[in-house]
Short mmCIF file of C-alpha atoms and ligand atoms in Angstrom, two decimals:
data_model
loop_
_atom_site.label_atom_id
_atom_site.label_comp_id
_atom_site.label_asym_id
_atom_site.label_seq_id
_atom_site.Cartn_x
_atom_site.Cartn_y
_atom_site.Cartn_z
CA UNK A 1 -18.38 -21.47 -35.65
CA UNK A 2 -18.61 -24.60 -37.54
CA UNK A 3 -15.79 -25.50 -39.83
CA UNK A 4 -16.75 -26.26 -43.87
CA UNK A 5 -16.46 -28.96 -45.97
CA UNK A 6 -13.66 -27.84 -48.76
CA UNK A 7 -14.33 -29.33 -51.97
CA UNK A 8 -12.07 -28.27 -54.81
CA UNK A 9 -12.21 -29.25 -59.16
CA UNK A 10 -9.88 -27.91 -62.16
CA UNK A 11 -12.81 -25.79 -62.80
CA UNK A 12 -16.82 -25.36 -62.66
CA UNK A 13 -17.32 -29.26 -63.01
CA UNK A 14 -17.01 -30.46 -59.28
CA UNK A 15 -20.31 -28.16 -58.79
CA UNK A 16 -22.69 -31.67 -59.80
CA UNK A 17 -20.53 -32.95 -56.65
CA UNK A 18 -21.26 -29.71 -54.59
CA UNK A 19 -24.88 -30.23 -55.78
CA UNK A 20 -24.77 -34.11 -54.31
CA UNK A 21 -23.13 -32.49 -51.17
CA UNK A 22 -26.00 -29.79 -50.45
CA UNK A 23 -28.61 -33.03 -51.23
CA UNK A 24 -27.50 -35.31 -48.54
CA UNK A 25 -25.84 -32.73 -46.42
CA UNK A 26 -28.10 -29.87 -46.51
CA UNK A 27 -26.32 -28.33 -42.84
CA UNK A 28 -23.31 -27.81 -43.84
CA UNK A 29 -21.04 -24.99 -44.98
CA UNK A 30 -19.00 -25.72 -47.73
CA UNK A 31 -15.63 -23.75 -49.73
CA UNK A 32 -15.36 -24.51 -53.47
CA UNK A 33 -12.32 -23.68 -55.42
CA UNK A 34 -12.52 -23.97 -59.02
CA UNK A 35 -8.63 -23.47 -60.62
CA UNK A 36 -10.50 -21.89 -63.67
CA UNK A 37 -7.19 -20.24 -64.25
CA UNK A 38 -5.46 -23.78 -65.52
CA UNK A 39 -8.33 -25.91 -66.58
CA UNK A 40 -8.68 -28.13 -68.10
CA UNK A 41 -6.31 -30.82 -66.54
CA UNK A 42 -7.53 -33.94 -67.90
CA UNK A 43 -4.67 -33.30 -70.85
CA UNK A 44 -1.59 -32.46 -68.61
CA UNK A 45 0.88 -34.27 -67.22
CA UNK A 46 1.02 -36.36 -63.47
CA UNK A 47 3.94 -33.83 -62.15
CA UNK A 48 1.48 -30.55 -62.92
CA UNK A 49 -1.89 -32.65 -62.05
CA UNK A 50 0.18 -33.54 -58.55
CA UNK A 51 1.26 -29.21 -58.14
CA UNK A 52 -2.11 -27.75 -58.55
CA UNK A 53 -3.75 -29.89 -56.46
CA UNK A 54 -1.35 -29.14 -53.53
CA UNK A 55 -1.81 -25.85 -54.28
CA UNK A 56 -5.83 -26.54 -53.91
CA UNK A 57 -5.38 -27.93 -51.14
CA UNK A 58 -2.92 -25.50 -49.25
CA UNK A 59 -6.09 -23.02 -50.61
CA UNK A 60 -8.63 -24.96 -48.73
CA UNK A 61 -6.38 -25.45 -45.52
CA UNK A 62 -6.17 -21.84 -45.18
CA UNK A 63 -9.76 -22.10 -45.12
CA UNK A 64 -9.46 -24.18 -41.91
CA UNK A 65 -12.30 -26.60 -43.48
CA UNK A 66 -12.76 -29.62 -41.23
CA UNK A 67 -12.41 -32.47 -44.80
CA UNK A 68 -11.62 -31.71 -47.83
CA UNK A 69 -14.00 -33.70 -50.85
CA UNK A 70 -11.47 -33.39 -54.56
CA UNK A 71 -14.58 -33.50 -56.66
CA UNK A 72 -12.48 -33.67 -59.73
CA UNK A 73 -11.81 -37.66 -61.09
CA UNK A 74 -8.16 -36.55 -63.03
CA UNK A 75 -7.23 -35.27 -59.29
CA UNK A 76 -8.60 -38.14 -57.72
CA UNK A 77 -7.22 -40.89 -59.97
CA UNK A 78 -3.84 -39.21 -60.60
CA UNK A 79 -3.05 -37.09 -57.37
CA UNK A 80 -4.58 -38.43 -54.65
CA UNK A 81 -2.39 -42.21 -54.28
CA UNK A 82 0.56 -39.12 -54.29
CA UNK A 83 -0.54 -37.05 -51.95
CA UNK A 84 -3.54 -37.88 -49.73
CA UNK A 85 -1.72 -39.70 -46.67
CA UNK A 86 0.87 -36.16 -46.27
CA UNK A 87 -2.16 -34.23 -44.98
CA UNK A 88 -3.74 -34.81 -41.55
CA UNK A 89 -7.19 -33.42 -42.82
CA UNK A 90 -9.87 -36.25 -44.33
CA UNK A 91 -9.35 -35.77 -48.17
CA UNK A 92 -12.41 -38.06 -50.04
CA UNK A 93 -11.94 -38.83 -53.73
CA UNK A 94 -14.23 -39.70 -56.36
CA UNK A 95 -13.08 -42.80 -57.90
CA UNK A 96 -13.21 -45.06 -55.08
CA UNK A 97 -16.88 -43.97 -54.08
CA UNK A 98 -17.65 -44.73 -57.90
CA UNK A 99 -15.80 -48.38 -58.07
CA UNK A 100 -17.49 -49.79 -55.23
CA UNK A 101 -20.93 -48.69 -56.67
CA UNK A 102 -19.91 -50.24 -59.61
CA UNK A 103 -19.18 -53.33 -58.69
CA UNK A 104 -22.11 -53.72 -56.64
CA UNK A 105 -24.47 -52.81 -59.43
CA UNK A 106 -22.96 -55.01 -61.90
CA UNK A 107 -24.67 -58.32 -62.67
CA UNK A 108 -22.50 -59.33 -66.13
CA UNK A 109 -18.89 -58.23 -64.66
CA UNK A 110 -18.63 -56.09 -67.07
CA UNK A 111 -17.69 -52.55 -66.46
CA UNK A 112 -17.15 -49.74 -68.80
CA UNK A 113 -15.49 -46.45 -67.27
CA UNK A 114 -15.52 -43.12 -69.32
CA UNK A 115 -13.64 -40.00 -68.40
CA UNK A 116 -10.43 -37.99 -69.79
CA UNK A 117 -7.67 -38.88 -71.21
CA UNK A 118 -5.34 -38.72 -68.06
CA UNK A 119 -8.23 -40.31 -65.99
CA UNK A 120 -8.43 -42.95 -68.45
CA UNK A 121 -4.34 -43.03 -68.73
CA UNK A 122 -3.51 -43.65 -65.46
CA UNK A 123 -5.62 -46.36 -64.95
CA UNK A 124 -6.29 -45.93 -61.80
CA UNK A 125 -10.19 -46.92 -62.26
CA UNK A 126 -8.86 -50.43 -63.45
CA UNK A 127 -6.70 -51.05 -59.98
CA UNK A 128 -9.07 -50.12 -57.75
CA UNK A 129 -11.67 -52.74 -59.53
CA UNK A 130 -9.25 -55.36 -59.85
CA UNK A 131 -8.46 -54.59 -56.27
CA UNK A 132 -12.20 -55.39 -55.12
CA UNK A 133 -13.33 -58.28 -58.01
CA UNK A 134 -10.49 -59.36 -60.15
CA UNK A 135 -13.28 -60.86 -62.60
CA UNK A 136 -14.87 -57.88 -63.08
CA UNK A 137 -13.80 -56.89 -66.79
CA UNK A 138 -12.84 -52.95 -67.49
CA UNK A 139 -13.55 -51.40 -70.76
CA UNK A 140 -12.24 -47.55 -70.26
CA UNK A 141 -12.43 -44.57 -73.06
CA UNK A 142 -11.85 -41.42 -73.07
CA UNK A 143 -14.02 -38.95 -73.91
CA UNK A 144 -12.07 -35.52 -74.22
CA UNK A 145 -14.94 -33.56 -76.49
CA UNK A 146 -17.45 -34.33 -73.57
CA UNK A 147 -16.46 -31.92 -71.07
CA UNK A 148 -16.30 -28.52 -73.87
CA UNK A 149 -19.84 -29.80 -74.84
CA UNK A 150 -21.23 -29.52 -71.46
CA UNK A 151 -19.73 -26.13 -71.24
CA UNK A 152 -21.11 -25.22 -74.58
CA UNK A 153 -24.60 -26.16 -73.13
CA UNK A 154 -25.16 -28.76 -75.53
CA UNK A 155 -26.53 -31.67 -73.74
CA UNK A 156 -28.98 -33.09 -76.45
CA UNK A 157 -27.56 -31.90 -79.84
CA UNK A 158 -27.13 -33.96 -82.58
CA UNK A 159 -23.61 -33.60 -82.90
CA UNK A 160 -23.24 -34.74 -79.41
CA UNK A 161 -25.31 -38.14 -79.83
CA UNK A 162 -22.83 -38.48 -83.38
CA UNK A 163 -19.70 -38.16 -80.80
CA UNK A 164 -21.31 -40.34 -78.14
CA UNK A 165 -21.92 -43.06 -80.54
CA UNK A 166 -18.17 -43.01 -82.34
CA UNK A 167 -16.78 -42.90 -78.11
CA UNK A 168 -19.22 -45.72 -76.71
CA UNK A 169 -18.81 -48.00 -79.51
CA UNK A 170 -15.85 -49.95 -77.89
CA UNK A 171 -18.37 -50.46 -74.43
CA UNK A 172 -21.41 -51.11 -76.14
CA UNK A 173 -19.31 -53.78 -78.24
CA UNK A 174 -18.06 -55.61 -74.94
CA UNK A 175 -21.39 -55.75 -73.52
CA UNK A 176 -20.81 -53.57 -70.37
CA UNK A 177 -24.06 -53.36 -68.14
CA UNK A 178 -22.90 -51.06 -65.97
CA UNK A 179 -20.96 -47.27 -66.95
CA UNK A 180 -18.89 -45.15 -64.10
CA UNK A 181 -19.22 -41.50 -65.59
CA UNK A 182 -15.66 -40.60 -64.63
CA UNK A 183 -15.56 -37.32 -64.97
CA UNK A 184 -16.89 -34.09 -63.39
CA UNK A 185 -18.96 -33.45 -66.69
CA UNK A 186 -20.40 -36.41 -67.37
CA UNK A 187 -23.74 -36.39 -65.59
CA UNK A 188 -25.06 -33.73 -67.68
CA UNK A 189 -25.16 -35.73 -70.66
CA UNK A 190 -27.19 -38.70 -68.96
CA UNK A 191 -29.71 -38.36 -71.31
CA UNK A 192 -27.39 -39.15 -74.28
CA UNK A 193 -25.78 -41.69 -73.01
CA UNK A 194 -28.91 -43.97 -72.39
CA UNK A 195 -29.33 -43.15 -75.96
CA UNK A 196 -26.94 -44.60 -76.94
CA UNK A 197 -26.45 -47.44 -74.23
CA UNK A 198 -29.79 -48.21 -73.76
CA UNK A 199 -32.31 -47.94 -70.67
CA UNK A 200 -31.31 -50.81 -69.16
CA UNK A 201 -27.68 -49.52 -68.83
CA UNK A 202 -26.90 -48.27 -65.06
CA UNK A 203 -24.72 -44.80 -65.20
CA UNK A 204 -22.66 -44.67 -61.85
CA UNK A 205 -22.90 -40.93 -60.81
CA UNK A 206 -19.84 -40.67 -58.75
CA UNK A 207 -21.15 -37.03 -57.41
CA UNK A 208 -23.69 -39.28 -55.46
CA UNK A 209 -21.42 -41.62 -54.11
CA UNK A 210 -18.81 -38.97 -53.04
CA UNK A 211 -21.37 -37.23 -50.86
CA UNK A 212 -22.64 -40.24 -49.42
CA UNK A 213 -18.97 -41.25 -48.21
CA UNK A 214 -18.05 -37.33 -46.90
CA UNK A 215 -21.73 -38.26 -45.01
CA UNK A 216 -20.37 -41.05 -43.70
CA UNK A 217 -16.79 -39.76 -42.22
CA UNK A 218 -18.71 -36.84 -40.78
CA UNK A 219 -21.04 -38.97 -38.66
CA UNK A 220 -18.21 -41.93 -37.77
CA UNK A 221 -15.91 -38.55 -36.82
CA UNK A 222 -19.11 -36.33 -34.72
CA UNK A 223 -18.76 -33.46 -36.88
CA UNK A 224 -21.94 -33.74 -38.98
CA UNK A 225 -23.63 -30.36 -38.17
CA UNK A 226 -27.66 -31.05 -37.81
CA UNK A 227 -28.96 -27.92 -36.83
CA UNK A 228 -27.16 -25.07 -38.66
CA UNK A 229 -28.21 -22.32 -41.67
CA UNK A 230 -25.45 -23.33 -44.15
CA UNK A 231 -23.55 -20.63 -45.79
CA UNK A 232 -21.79 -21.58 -49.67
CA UNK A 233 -18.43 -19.58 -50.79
CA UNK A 234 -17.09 -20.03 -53.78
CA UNK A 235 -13.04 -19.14 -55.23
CA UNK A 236 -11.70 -19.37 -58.33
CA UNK A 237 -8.38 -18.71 -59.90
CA UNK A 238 -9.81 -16.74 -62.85
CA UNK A 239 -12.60 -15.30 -64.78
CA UNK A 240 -15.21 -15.56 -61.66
CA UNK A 241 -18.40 -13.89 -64.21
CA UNK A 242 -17.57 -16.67 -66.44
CA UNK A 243 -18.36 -19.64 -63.48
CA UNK A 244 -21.07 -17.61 -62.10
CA UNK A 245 -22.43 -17.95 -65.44
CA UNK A 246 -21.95 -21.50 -66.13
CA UNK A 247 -22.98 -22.40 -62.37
CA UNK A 248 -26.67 -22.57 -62.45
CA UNK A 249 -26.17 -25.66 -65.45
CA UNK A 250 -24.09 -27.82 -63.02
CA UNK A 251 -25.41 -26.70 -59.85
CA UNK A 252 -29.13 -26.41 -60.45
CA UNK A 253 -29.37 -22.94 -59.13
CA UNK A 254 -27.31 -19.64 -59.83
CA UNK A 255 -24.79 -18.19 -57.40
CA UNK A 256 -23.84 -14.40 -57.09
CA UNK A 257 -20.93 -14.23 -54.65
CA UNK A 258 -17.51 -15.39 -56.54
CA UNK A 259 -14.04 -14.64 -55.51
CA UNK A 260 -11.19 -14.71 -57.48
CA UNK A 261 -7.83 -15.25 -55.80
CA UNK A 262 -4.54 -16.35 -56.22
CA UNK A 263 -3.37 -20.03 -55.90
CA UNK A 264 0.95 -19.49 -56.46
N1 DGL B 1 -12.88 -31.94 -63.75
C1 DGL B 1 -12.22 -32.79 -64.72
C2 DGL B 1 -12.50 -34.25 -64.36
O1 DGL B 1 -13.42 -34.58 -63.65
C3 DGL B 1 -12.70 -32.48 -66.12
C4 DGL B 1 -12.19 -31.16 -66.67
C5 DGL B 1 -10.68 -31.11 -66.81
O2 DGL B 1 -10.10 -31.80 -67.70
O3 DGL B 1 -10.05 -30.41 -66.02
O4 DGL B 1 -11.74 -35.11 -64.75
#
């Protein structure tokens, strides 16, 4: 039996990562855990961020999956430098994927990162940039009203484009060329975005770049399965109709089989 990938979020976000995942891994079995029971986390503090995902991950353990993908940036930017070298299992972030991207795509050095406000707090985006080009330039914002407009299903609104503007003005005022959507939500309102931006403006998906990297420890590890009928399970810590509901938007096709289970 072929162990899954666990991939876990603060809530039904980290499915445009599980979407990526299915794209460029279409063999694999994969565990999702959405803590829908304390979402959202991009407003709480480091200690809580660091407790829940433990808790995820203790989840996902128990699961016996083979790597473990935290699709969720606030996790990945806050918990992970804490936490990710006390566990023996392969734990993939999102930010890292994203920053390299980044900085590859950029022709101007200028970067602008977007995400919530304890993404955008800890600025963890910023290090890891500095870490690879230290004249790349970093313009970050937060952009807390994104995420409850995605869930809201408004992706093209008015009032959304008003918001974008009022949030982007600082990036489109430094010139960025280049824009890492830093947060689970964020690739759902593409559309508005360029509206704002421009065309010419390159969004950084970091969904896509998280799979590709999970790809690539799978094959440098031999356990990439080729040749199996994948199965998808997905937990969450609370209101399971509610994410089966709001699945279909994030992972382009609806899911029936939801458990809800207990994380303390
Ligand atoms: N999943 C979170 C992220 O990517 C957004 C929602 C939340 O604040 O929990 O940062």
């Amino acid at each position: 039996m072929p162990k899954a990938i666990g991939v876990f979020d603060s809530g039904v976000g980290g499915l445009t990562v599980v979407r990526e995942l299915i794209r460029q891994l279409p063999n694999e079995d994969i565990v999702y855990l959405g803590d829908t029971a304390r979402v959202p986390y991009g407003i709480k503090s480091k200690e809580t961020i660091v407790r829940f995902s433990i808790e995820n991950i203790l989840f996902l353990l128990k699961q016996e999956v083979k790597l473990i993908c935290v699709a969720c940036n606030t996790v990945s930017s806050i918990a992970l430098p804490v936490i990710s070298s006390h566990f023996r299992v392969p734990i993939v972030g999102v930010i890292s994927p994203g920053v390299r991207e980044a900085a590859y795509a950029t022709k101007n050095k200028r970067i602008g990162v977007i995400g919530t406000k304890a993404t955008t707090n800890s600025r963890a985006y910023e290090r890891e940039i500095e870490a690879l080009d230290p004249q790349i330039k970093v313009i970050s914002r937060a952009c807390p009203l994104f995420v409850p407009f995605v869930e809201e299903g408004w992706l093209n609104q008015r009032a959304v484009l008003d918001v974008a503007r009022v949030y982007l003005k600082p990036l489109k005022r430094a010139g960025v060329d280049t824009i890492i959507l830093g947060c689970t939500h964020y690739p759902l309102l593409k559309a508005v975005i360029r509206k704002v931006m421009g065309n010419k403006t390159i969004l950084i998906d970091s969904a896509k770049q998280a799979a590709t990297e999970v790809k690539q420890i799978l094959i440098h590890q031999g356990i990439l399965e080729s040749n199996h009928k994948p199965a998808l399970s997905f937990y969450v810590s609370d209101g399971p109709a509610w994410f089966s509901g709001l699945a279909k938007r994030f992972l382009g096709h609806s899911i029936k089989n939801v458990t809800r289970v207990s994380l303390t």
